[in-house]
Tab-separated table of C-alpha atoms and ligand atoms in Angstrom:
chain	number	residue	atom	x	y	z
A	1	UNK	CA	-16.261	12.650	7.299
A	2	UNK	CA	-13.780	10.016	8.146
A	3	UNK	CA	-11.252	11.114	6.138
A	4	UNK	CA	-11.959	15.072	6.836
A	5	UNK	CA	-11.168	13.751	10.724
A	6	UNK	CA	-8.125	12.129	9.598
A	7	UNK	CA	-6.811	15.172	7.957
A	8	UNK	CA	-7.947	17.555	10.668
A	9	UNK	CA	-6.695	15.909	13.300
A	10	UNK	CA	-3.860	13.394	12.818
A	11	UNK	CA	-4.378	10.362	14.826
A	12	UNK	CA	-1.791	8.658	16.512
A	13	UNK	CA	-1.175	5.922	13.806
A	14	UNK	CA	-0.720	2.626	14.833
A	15	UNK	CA	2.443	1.266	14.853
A	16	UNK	CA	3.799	0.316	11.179
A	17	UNK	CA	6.839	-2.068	11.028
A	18	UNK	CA	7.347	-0.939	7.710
A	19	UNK	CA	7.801	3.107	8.470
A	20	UNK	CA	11.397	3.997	7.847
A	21	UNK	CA	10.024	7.013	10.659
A	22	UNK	CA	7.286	6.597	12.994
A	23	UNK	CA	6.791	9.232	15.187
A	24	UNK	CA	3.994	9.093	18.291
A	25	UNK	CA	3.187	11.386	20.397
A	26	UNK	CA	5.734	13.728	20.596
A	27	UNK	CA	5.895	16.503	22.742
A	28	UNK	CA	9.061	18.510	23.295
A	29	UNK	CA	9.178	21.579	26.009
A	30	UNK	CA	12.472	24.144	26.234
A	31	UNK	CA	13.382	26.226	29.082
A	32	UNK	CA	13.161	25.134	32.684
A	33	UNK	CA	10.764	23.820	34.620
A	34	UNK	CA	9.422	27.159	35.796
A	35	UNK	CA	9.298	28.804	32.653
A	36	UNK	CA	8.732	25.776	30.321
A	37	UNK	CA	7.428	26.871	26.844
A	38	UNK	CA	5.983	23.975	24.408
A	39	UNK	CA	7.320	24.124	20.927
A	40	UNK	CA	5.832	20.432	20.230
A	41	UNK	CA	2.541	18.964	21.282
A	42	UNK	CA	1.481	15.802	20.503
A	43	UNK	CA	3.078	15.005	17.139
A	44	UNK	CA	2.331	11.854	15.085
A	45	UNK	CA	3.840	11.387	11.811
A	46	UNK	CA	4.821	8.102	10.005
A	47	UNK	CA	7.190	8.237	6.796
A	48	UNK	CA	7.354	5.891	4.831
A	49	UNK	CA	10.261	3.600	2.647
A	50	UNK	CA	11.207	6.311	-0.400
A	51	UNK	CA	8.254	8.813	0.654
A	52	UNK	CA	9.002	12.385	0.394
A	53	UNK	CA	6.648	14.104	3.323
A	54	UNK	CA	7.034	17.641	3.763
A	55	UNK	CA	6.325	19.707	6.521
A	56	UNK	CA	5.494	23.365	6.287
A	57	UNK	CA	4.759	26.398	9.032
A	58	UNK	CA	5.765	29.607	9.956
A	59	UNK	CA	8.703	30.554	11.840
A	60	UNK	CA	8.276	29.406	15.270
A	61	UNK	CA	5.615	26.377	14.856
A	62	UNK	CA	8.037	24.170	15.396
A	63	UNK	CA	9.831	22.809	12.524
A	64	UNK	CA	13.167	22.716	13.545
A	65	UNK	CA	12.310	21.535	16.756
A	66	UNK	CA	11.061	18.427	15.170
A	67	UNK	CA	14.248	18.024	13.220
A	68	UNK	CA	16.149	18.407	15.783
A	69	UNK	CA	14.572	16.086	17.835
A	70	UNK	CA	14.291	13.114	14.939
A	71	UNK	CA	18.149	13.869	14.692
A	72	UNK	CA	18.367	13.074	18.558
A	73	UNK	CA	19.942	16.868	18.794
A	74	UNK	CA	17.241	18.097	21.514
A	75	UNK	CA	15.099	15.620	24.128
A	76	UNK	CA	12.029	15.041	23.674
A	77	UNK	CA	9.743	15.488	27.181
A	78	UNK	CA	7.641	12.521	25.515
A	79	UNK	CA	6.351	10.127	22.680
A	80	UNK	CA	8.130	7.660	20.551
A	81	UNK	CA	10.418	8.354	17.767
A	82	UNK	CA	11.249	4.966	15.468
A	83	UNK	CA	13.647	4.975	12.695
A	84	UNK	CA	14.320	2.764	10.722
A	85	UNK	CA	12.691	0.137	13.195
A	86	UNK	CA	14.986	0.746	16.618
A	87	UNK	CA	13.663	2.623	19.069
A	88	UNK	CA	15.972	5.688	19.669
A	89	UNK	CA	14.061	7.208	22.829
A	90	UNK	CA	16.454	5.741	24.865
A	91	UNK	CA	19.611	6.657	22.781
A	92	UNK	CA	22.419	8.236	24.070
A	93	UNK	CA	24.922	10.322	22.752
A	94	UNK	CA	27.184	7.805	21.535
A	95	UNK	CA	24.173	5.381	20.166
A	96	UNK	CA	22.489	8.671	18.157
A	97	UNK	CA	26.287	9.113	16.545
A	98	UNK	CA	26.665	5.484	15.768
A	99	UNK	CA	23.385	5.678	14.338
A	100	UNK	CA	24.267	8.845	12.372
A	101	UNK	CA	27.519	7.103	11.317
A	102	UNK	CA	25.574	3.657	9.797
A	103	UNK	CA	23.989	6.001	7.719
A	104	UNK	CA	20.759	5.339	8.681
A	105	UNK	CA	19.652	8.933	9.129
A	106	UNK	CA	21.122	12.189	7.448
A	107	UNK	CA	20.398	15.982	7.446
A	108	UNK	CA	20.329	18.983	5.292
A	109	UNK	CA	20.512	22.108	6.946
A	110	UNK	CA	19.710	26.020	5.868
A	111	UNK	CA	22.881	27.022	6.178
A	112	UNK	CA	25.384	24.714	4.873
A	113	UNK	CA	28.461	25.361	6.771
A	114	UNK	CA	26.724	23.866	9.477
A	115	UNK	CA	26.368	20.136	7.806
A	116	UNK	CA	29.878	20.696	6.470
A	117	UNK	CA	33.655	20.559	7.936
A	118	UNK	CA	34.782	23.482	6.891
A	119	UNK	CA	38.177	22.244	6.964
A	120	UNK	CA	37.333	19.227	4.853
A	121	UNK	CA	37.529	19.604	0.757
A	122	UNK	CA	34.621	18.098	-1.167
A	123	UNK	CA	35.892	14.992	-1.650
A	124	UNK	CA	36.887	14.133	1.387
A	125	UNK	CA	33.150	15.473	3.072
A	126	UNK	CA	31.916	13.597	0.598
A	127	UNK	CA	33.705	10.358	0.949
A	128	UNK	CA	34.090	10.479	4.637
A	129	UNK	CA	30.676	8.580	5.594
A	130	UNK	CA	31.294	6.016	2.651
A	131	UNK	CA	34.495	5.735	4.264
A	132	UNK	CA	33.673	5.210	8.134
A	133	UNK	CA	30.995	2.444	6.143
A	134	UNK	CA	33.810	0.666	5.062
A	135	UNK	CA	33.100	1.389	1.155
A	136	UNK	CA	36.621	0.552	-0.515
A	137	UNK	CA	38.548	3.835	-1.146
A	138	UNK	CA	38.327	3.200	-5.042
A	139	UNK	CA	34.297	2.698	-5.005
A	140	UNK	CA	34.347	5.879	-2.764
A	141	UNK	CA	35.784	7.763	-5.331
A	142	UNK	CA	33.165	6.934	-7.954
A	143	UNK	CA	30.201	6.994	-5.655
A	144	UNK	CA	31.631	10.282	-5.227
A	145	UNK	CA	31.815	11.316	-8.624
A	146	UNK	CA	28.284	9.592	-9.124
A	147	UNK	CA	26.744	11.449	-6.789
A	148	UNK	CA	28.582	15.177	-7.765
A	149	UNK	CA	27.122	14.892	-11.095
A	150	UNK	CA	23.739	14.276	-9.878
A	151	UNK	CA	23.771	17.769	-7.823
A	152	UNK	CA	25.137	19.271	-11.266
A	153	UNK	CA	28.888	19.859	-10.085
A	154	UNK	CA	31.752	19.660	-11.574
A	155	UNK	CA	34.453	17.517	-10.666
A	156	UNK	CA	36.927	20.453	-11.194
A	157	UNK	CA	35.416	21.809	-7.059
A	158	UNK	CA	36.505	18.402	-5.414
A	159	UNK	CA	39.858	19.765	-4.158
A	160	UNK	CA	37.942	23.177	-3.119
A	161	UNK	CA	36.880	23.999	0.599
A	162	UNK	CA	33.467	24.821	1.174
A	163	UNK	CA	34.690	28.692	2.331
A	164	UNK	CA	35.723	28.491	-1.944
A	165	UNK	CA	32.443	27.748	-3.236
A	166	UNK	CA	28.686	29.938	-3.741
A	167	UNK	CA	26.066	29.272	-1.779
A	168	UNK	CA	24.226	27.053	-4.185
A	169	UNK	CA	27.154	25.177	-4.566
A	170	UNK	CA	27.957	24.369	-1.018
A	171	UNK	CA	24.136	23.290	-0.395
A	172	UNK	CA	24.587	20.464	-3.227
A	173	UNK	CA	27.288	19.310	-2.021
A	174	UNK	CA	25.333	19.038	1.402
A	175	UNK	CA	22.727	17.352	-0.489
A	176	UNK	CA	25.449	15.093	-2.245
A	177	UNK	CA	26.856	14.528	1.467
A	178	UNK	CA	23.652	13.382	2.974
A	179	UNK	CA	22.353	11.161	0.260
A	180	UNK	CA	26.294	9.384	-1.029
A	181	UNK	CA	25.197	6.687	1.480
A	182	UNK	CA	21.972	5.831	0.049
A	183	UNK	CA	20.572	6.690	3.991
A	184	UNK	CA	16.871	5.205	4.450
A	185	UNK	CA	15.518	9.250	5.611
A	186	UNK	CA	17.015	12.684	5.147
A	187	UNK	CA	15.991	15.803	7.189
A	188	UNK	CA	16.065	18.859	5.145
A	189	UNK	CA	15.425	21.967	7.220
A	190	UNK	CA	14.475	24.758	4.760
A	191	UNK	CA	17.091	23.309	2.610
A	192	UNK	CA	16.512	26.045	-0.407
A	193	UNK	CA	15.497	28.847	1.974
A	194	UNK	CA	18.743	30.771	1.740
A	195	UNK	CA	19.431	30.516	-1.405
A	196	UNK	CA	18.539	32.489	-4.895
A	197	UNK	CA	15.794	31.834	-7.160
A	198	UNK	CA	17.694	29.947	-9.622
A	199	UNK	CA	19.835	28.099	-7.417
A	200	UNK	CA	16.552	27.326	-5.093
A	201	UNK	CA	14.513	25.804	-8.403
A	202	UNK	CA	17.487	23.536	-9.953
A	203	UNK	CA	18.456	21.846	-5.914
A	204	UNK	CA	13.992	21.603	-5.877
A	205	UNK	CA	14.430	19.723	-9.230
A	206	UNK	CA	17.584	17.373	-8.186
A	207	UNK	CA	15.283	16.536	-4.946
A	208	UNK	CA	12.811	15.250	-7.333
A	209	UNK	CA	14.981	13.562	-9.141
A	210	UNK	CA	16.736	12.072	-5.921
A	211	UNK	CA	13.300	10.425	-4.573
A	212	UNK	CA	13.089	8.096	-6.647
A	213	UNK	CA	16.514	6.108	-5.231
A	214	UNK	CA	14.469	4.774	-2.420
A	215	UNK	CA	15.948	7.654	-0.131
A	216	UNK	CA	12.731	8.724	2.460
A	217	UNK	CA	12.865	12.514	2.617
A	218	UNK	CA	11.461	14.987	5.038
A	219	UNK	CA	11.487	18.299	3.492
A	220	UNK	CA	10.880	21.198	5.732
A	221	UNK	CA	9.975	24.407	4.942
A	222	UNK	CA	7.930	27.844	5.560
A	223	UNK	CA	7.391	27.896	2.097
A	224	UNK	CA	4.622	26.173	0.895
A	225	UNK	CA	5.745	26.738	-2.580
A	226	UNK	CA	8.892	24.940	-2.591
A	227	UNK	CA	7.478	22.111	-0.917
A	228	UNK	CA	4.253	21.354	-3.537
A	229	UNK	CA	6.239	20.130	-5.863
A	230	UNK	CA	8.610	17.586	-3.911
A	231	UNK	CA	6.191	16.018	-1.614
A	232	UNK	CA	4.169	13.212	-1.902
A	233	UNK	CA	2.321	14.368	1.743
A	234	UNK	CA	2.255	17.447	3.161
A	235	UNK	CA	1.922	18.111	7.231
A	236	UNK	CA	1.010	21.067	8.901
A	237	UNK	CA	2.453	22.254	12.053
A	238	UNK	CA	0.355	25.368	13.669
A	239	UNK	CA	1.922	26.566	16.795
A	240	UNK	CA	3.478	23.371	17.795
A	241	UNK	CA	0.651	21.153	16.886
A	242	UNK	CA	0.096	18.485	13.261
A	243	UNK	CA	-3.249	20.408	12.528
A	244	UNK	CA	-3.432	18.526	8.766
A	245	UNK	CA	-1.421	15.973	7.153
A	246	UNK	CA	-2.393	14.348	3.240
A	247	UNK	CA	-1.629	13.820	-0.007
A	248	UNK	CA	-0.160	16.727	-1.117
A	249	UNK	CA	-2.422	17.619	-4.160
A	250	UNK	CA	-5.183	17.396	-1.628
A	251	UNK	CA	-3.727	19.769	0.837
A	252	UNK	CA	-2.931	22.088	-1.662
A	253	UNK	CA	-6.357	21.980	-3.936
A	254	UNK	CA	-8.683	21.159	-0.951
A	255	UNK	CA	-6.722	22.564	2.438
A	256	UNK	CA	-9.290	21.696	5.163
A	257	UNK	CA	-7.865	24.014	8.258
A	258	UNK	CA	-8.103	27.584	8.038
A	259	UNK	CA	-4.257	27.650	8.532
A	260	UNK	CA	-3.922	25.993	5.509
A	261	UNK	CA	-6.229	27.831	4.028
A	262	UNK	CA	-4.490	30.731	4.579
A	263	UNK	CA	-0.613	29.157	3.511
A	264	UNK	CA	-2.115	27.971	0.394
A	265	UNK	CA	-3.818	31.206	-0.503
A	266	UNK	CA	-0.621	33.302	0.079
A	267	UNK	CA	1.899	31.141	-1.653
A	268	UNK	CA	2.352	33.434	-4.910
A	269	UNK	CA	3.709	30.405	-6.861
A	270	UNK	CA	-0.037	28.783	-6.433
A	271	UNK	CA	-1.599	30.880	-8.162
A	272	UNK	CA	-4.475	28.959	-9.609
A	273	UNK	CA	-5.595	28.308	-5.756
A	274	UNK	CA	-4.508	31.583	-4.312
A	275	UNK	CA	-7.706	33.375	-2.598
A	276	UNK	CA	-8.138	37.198	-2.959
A	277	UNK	CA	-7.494	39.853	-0.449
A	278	UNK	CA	-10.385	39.593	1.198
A	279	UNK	CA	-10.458	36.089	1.193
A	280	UNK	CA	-6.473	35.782	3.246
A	281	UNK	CA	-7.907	38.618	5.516
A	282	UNK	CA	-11.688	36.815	6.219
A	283	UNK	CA	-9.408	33.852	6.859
A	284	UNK	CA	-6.776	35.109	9.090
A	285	UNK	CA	-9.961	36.593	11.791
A	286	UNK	CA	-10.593	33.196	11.955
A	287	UNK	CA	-7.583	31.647	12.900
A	288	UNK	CA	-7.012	34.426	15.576
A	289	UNK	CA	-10.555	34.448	16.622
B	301	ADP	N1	16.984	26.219	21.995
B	301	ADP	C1	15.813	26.793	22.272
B	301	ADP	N2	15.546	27.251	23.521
B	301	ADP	C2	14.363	27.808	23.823
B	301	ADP	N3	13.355	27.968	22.957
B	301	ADP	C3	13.546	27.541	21.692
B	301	ADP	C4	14.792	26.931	21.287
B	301	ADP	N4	14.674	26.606	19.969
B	301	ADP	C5	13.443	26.991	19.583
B	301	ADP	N5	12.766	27.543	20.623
B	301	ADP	C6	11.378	28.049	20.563
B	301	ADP	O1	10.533	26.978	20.150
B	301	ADP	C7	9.565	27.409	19.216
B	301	ADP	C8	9.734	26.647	17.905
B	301	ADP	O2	10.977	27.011	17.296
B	301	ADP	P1	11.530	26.302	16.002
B	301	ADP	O3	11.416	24.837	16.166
B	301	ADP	O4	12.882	26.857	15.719
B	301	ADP	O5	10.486	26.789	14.892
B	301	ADP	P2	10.631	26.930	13.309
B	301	ADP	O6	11.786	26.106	12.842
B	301	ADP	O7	9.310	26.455	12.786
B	301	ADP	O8	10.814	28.392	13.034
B	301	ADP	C9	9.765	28.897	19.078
B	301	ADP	O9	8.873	29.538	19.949
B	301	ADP	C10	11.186	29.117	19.509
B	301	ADP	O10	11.364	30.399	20.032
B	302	MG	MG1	13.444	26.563	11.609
C-alpha cells in the first residue's frame, strides 16, 4: 500500500543533499494573468548522482516545460528547483549562464541546430565549453577526440559545420557537446525523436553506454519505448501533473495509473506487456471518464 501511494502520487521528497536535481513543488503557468493556463502542477522529482530518470507523456503534458524550466529558460510561478546543491530560484540571467558555462548543467534538444552554433565547426562546438573551463587547448583537443569516438564519429567531420552533416550526425555531436565536460545532469528533450530508426537505436545505445561516467541524465520523451531501455526510473507527467514515478522495470511490467497503463500497452516495442484492443480502449474510458 505504501509503496502503491508512493508511486501513485509522488510525494514531495524531503530534501536530499546528495540529489544532483531536486525539484519541489513546481508549478509553472504561461499566458497572462487573465488567461493563465497551467502546464505544471505540483512537480516533485529528485535525480540522483549518475541516475538516468526518464520522463515520458504526450505532447502537451508538459515535458518541455519542465526542461525548460530546470534549464532556467521559462519562470517558474512556484516550488524549488536545486541543482547540483545551489538554489537557482533566485537566479538571474547572468547567474543561470554562469551556471550553464561551469558546466554544471547541459541540454540535448530535438532538433539539433538549436543546441548548436551553426557557425561553429565541430571542433570548435565541441571544445568551446572545455575551453571557457579553462581545459588547456592541447587536453581540449583529445577530450575532443575522446568524446567523438564515443558518439561513433569520425574525426574526418571536425572541420565540417553542422549545416554539412545528417541528422544523426549533428545530434551526436550535440550529445558529444553536452557531455565533453563531464556535467553532473543533462536534459535531453526527445533527443532521438527526429531522427530514423537506425540512427534513433545506435544514439539510445551510446546513452547507455554514457551513464555509466557518473553523468545524471534526464531523458525525455513521448515515447515510452525509447526511454525503457535507458532509464533507471521512469516519471509520468499526465496533463501537467507527476501521476507515477519508479523503477523503471516496475513501471513498465506493473504500471499502476491507468495512464500508464495505457502508454505501456501502446508502445509496439513492448510487446510482451502490450494489452489488446480492447484492453487500450477499456482503458482509455477510464482515463476520460
Ligand atoms: N511558450 C508558451 N506559451 C504558452 N503556452 C505554452 C508555451 N509552451 C508550452 N505551452 C503550453 O503548455 C503545455 C505544455 O507544453 P509542453 O511543455 O511543450 O509539452 P510537451 O513538451 O509535453 O509536448 C501545452 O498546453 C502547451 O500548449
Ligand atoms: Mg516537448
Amino acid at each position: 500500500m505504501t509503496t502503491e501511494h508512493a508511486r501513485q502520487k509522488p510525494a514531495a521528497t524531503p530534501t536530499d543533499e546528495s540529489a544532483v536535481l531536486e525539484v519541489t513543488g513546481l508549478d509553472v503557468h504561461y499566458g497572462p494573468r487573465r488567461r493563465r493556463r497551467r502546464a505544471l502542477h505540483d512537480v516533485s522529482l529528485s535525480v540522483a548522482p549518475g541516475e538516468t530518470v526518464g520522463i515520458i507523456g504526450e505532447t502537451g503534458s508538459g515535458k518541455s516545460t519542465f526542461a525548460r524550466t530546470v534549464l532556467g529558460l521559462v519562470r517558474p510561478s512556484a516550488g524549488r528547483i536545486v541543482i547540483g546543491g545551489e538554489d537557482v530560484g533566485a537566479y538571474g540571467t547572468r547567474q543561470w549562464r554562469r551556471l550553464r558555462r561551469r558546466g554544471v548543467v547541459q541540454y540535448v534538444f530535438q532538433d539539433p541546430l538549436r543546441s548548436l552554433d551553426p557557425d561553429l565547426t565541430v571542433e570548435e562546438s565541441l571544445s568551446e565549453p572545455l575551453l571557457i573551463q579553462g581545459v588547456p587547448r592541447q587536453e581540449a583537443a583529445d577530450r575532443v577526440r575522446t568524446f567523438l569516438a564515443r558518439v561513433q564519429l569520425s574525426e574526418d567531420l571536425l572541420d565540417r559545420l553542422p549545416g554539412e552533416l545528417s541528422g544523426g550526425q549533428r545530434q551526436r555531436v550535440s550529445v558529444a557537446r553536452a557531455l565533453v565536460t563531464e556535467p553532473k545532469l543533462v536534459i535531453l528533450d526527445e533527443p532521438v525523436s527526429a531522427l530514423d530508426s537506425a540512427n534513433r537505436v545506435q544514439i539510445l545505445q551510446i546513452l547507455k553506454d554514457l551513464r555509466a561516467a557518473g553523468t545524471a541524465l534526464v531523458f525525455i520523451s513521448h515515447d515510452l519505448g525509447s526511454v525503457a531501455g535507458v532509464a533507471d526510473r521512469i516519471a509520468v507527467l499526465y496533463q501537467g501533473e507527476l501521476v507515477e514515478v519508479g523503477a523503471a522495470r516496475d513501471v513498465i511490467t506493473d504500471p499502476r495509473h491507468v495512464y500508464t497503463r495505457l502508454l505501456v500497452g501502446s508502445a509496439p516495442t513492448l510487446r510482451t506487456a502490450s494489452a489488446d484492443r480492447a484492453e487500450r480502449d477499456r482503458l482509455r474510458a477510464l482515463l476520460h471518464a
